[in-house]
Amino acid sequence: MSEYDGVSQLRADGSLRHLLSLEGLPRERIEWLLERAQRYVRPLGEPPARSNELAGITVANLFTEPSTRTRVSFELAAKRLGADVVNLEVQLSSRVKGESMLDTLFTLEALHVDVFVIRDSEPGVHGLVAAHAAPHVSVLSAGEAHVSHPTQGLLDALTVLQCKGRFDGLCVAIVGDVRHSRVARSAYQVFRTLGVAEIRIIAPPAFMPEENEFAGCARFTSLRSGLKDADVVMMLRIQKERMSQAAFPDPDRYFQKYGLTPERLALARPDAIVMHPQPMNRGIEIASDVADGPQSVIRRQVTNGIAVRMAVLSAVIEGRGGAA
Ligand code: NCD
């Protein structure tokens, strides 16, 4: 089942049409996307990959939540494939959001926009737009509330694959504000599908997800016990915007209990990698020594983000076949 919010993410021939969630996407399709992304990866210092695959295609970035990395990354990905790009930062009240989003969709479709990249703080907007999109149009999620961030999940998977060469037998520890994190949800979905043996959740009680989520993950409130022998340590940002002011923990106390320091990282496997989706709260979630240290692959994640977004854009356009 590749359905999300009642919308099929795949076309009848199995090609990718929308990317709204990694939940339910077949393993072969995910592996295929990772392979394709790898083709666009270039070492830093070399010129980035470029092609004309998206010549004549227009991509609209519609962001109603702030973003630097993801928006720039989608924009560069589209431009490096030869597409035209428009960026729209829309501020809509939730009362009119659904309606206005559809009006925006229809207007931009009339301007020959082919791909919509959407980030929104409310669940459901992405599915709504995809459900109303013209048959040749694709919708890609650049982050949906706390629910889903599929290109982040793919870039995280690509980074792990590059560093570890496999998914089976690995232990991945996801640390921090799991409850409010779309990054954690997409990571969980992609790692499960790809056969990661052990996924651990490490969080203070207030940041633990509901019991019915993250099935099969061991849960730890102690960072020390949870980190033991982990191969991958995925740190998360505290999602301040998704909690009341009062719920935001005291930064010093949080760092004392849940901050990743070199001493704590030493509990994981010696070759463990450290990830963070950014933006990082240094000194709260992670010590600078670790963020900039030899086990950190945080900048590599950013580089992989462009490759993954190029792969997804090229996949949805290629899958339209003659329609382009
Ligand atoms: C993440 C996001 O916005 O979900 N960042 C990103 O995409 N670069 C993670 C975060 O903001 O914590």
XYZ file of C-alpha atoms and ligand atoms in Angstrom:
336
model
C 0.000 0.000 0.000
C 1.532 3.269 -1.052
C -1.520 5.308 -0.052
C -1.161 8.283 2.204
C -4.155 10.330 3.340
C -6.197 8.527 0.686
C -3.795 9.539 -2.076
C -1.718 6.978 -3.936
C 1.927 7.992 -4.009
C 2.696 5.637 -6.882
C 1.276 5.562 -10.405
C -0.360 2.428 -11.759
C 2.992 1.378 -13.272
C 4.689 1.631 -9.850
C 6.582 4.855 -10.599
C 6.684 7.596 -7.966
C 4.096 10.324 -8.437
C 3.943 12.057 -5.040
C 6.210 11.832 -2.026
C 4.170 12.591 1.066
C 5.359 9.931 3.469
C 7.764 7.000 3.606
C 5.128 4.970 5.415
C 4.062 2.105 3.205
C 6.425 2.887 0.327
C 7.756 -0.417 -0.970
C 11.307 -1.319 -0.006
C 12.340 -1.660 -3.665
C 11.144 1.867 -4.432
C 13.102 3.268 -1.476
C 16.245 1.351 -2.439
C 15.851 2.530 -6.004
C 15.598 6.158 -4.836
C 18.721 5.766 -2.686
C 20.653 4.292 -5.599
C 19.536 7.091 -7.822
C 20.458 9.684 -5.176
C 23.926 8.178 -4.883
C 24.463 8.974 -8.558
C 24.046 12.678 -7.790
C 26.481 12.730 -4.861
C 29.739 14.547 -5.548
C 32.597 15.005 -3.067
C 32.853 18.496 -1.629
C 35.320 20.578 -3.598
C 34.190 19.071 -6.889
C 31.483 20.735 -8.949
C 27.967 19.528 -8.087
C 26.079 17.103 -10.332
C 24.044 18.807 -13.053
C 21.773 17.714 -15.849
C 18.930 18.912 -18.024
C 16.462 16.267 -16.940
C 14.000 18.865 -15.705
C 14.368 21.339 -18.590
C 10.947 22.855 -19.281
C 9.636 21.821 -15.857
C 8.576 24.328 -13.209
C 8.884 23.611 -9.505
C 7.114 25.733 -6.871
C 8.373 25.750 -3.300
C 5.456 26.561 -1.004
C 6.647 27.008 2.541
C 4.334 28.153 5.331
C 6.868 27.215 8.020
C 10.359 28.663 8.265
C 13.125 26.671 6.644
C 16.566 27.439 5.337
C 18.243 24.135 4.641
C 15.347 22.210 3.167
C 14.097 25.053 0.999
C 17.529 25.933 -0.347
C 18.246 22.263 -0.901
C 15.039 21.708 -2.913
C 15.688 24.892 -4.860
C 19.268 23.956 -5.756
C 18.232 20.390 -6.568
C 15.602 21.616 -9.038
C 17.917 24.222 -10.582
C 20.759 21.755 -10.995
C 18.399 19.558 -12.981
C 17.500 22.469 -15.235
C 14.038 23.347 -13.848
C 12.520 26.786 -13.359
C 11.862 27.444 -9.670
C 9.493 29.786 -7.859
C 9.596 30.246 -4.099
C 6.481 31.249 -2.205
C 6.422 31.910 1.492
C 2.768 31.934 2.402
C 1.399 32.902 5.774
C -2.146 31.642 6.127
C -4.389 31.380 9.141
C -5.514 27.819 9.714
C -9.153 28.799 9.165
C -8.571 29.612 5.517
C -5.564 27.431 4.927
C -7.080 24.423 3.128
C -9.150 26.596 0.812
C -6.318 29.023 0.076
C -3.880 26.218 -0.550
C -6.199 24.795 -3.186
C -6.624 28.221 -4.793
C -2.846 28.551 -4.827
C -2.567 25.088 -6.374
C -5.030 25.905 -9.153
C -3.412 29.272 -9.860
C 0.062 27.784 -10.071
C -1.176 24.876 -12.176
C -2.578 27.442 -14.593
C 0.935 28.914 -14.733
C 2.262 25.487 -15.767
C 3.804 24.548 -12.455
C 4.503 20.809 -12.519
C 5.837 20.044 -9.056
C 4.752 21.460 -5.698
C 7.150 21.220 -2.782
C 5.193 21.931 0.388
C 6.141 22.520 4.000
C 3.304 23.126 6.419
C 2.763 23.007 10.160
C -0.682 21.424 9.907
C -1.239 17.759 9.225
C -3.315 16.999 6.159
C -2.546 19.970 3.916
C -0.160 17.936 1.749
C -2.680 15.161 1.190
C -5.405 17.682 0.399
C -3.316 19.391 -2.260
C -2.189 16.052 -3.743
C -5.784 14.828 -3.893
C -6.767 17.855 -5.993
C -3.676 18.084 -8.187
C -4.007 17.662 -11.963
C -2.895 14.233 -13.232
C 0.491 15.453 -14.497
C 1.277 17.330 -11.261
C 3.324 15.958 -8.345
C 3.366 17.006 -4.701
C 6.473 16.519 -2.571
C 6.469 17.006 1.173
C 9.238 19.138 2.620
C 7.862 18.559 6.121
C 4.351 18.029 7.462
C 3.710 19.139 11.044
C 5.165 16.550 13.439
C 4.056 13.783 11.110
C 6.395 13.314 8.205
C 9.556 14.568 6.510
C 10.197 11.977 3.821
C 13.195 13.503 2.025
C 14.899 13.887 5.409
C 14.248 10.182 6.066
C 15.780 9.305 2.708
C 18.855 11.453 3.238
C 19.314 9.949 6.682
C 19.099 6.456 5.186
C 21.558 7.365 2.427
C 24.005 8.731 5.000
C 23.805 5.545 7.083
C 24.251 3.390 3.988
C 27.326 5.348 2.887
C 28.904 5.158 6.349
C 27.934 1.613 7.323
C 27.422 -0.120 3.980
C 24.298 -1.908 5.205
C 21.137 -1.630 7.295
C 20.793 -5.137 8.662
C 22.301 -5.783 12.054
C 22.553 -2.089 12.912
C 21.379 -0.442 16.113
C 20.030 3.083 15.619
C 19.360 5.282 18.660
C 17.014 8.233 18.136
C 17.543 10.768 20.907
C 15.606 13.764 22.196
C 12.253 15.280 21.350
C 10.864 12.225 19.579
C 7.286 13.103 20.422
C 7.167 16.268 18.308
C 9.576 15.179 15.594
C 8.675 14.452 11.983
C 12.343 13.617 11.413
C 12.125 10.781 13.952
C 8.922 9.414 12.398
C 10.297 9.365 8.874
C 13.573 7.856 10.120
C 11.687 5.131 11.957
C 9.630 4.324 8.861
C 12.565 4.186 6.482
C 14.851 2.216 8.797
C 12.127 -0.318 9.554
C 11.412 -0.805 5.868
C 15.111 -1.195 5.096
C 15.574 -3.840 7.765
C 17.389 -2.067 10.615
C 17.427 -4.644 13.406
C 17.148 -2.390 16.414
C 15.723 1.099 16.698
C 15.834 2.681 20.145
C 14.019 5.738 21.357
C 15.791 7.758 24.040
C 13.799 10.656 25.480
C 12.667 12.292 28.690
C 9.115 11.200 29.607
C 7.633 14.473 28.270
C 9.193 13.870 24.836
C 8.283 10.186 24.534
C 5.851 9.421 21.718
C 2.461 7.807 22.432
C 2.528 4.093 23.162
C 0.866 3.181 19.872
C 3.644 4.807 17.849
C 7.151 3.530 17.076
C 6.070 -0.075 17.424
C 8.909 -2.467 18.151
C 11.319 0.209 19.451
C 12.874 -0.178 22.887
C 12.305 2.977 24.941
C 14.880 4.474 27.277
C 14.680 7.489 29.547
C 18.374 7.120 30.371
C 20.743 8.335 27.665
C 23.572 6.228 29.070
C 21.707 2.919 28.862
C 20.178 3.741 25.504
C 23.444 4.649 23.824
C 25.229 1.427 24.736
C 26.666 -0.192 21.607
C 24.626 1.928 19.190
C 25.961 2.158 15.610
C 24.045 5.321 14.754
C 23.150 8.119 17.157
C 20.506 10.377 15.707
C 20.026 13.560 17.730
C 16.879 15.673 17.367
C 16.116 19.343 17.801
C 13.730 20.286 20.583
C 10.650 21.388 18.628
C 9.938 24.556 20.581
C 7.262 25.627 18.093
C 5.261 22.454 18.755
C 4.988 22.839 22.538
C 3.815 25.435 25.006
C 6.406 27.769 26.452
C 6.034 26.061 29.831
C 6.860 22.655 28.373
C 10.256 23.782 27.071
C 12.813 22.191 29.364
C 15.424 24.111 31.278
C 18.368 24.119 28.811
C 21.089 23.351 31.379
C 19.197 20.513 32.974
C 18.328 19.083 29.573
C 21.956 19.129 28.525
C 22.987 17.467 31.796
C 20.649 14.548 31.183
C 20.230 14.317 27.415
C 23.028 16.333 25.829
C 25.423 14.302 23.685
C 28.923 14.832 25.069
C 32.130 13.037 24.033
C 31.983 10.951 27.260
C 28.484 9.747 26.498
C 29.208 9.100 22.860
C 32.000 6.798 24.049
C 29.275 4.406 25.277
C 28.161 3.782 21.709
C 30.267 1.668 19.351
C 33.693 3.176 18.663
C 32.768 3.643 15.010
C 29.294 5.037 15.748
C 28.177 7.976 13.627
C 26.389 11.051 14.970
C 23.558 12.648 13.014
C 21.393 15.743 13.526
C 18.851 17.155 11.035
C 19.695 20.732 12.061
C 19.192 23.437 13.102
C 21.162 22.342 16.183
C 20.875 23.786 19.627
C 24.511 23.488 20.595
C 25.054 23.089 24.300
C 21.466 21.910 24.777
C 21.089 18.820 22.570
C 24.676 18.311 21.546
C 28.128 19.511 22.610
C 30.078 21.384 19.948
C 32.953 18.914 20.388
C 30.637 16.170 19.179
C 28.813 18.167 16.502
C 32.138 19.139 14.924
C 33.994 15.983 15.941
C 35.296 13.063 13.895
C 32.178 10.900 14.344
C 29.792 13.608 13.195
C 28.245 13.175 9.740
C 25.959 16.191 10.112
C 27.423 18.104 7.169
C 27.365 15.003 5.037
C 23.630 14.780 5.712
C 23.219 18.258 4.241
C 25.187 17.310 1.114
C 23.154 14.137 0.741
C 19.966 16.180 1.039
C 20.501 17.755 -2.371
C 21.247 14.384 -3.981
C 18.096 12.870 -2.506
C 15.934 15.787 -3.624
C 17.407 15.606 -7.127
C 16.585 11.896 -7.192
C 12.999 12.458 -6.071
C 12.409 15.315 -8.519
C 13.858 13.374 -11.404
C 11.851 10.276 -10.435
C 8.465 11.994 -10.418
C 9.124 13.700 -13.756
C 10.580 10.639 -15.427
C 7.575 8.619 -14.260
C 5.175 10.937 -16.122
C 6.611 9.586 -19.341
C 5.160 11.183 -22.453
C 3.188 13.733 -20.440
C 6.223 16.078 -20.146
C 14.082 19.580 10.377
C 12.662 20.003 10.151
O 12.371 21.135 9.833
O 11.831 19.142 10.335
N 15.027 20.382 9.766
C 15.228 20.344 8.462
O 14.438 19.864 7.691
N 16.397 20.855 8.048
C 14.398 19.340 11.754
C 14.117 20.386 12.741
O 13.717 21.505 12.436
O 14.280 20.058 13.898
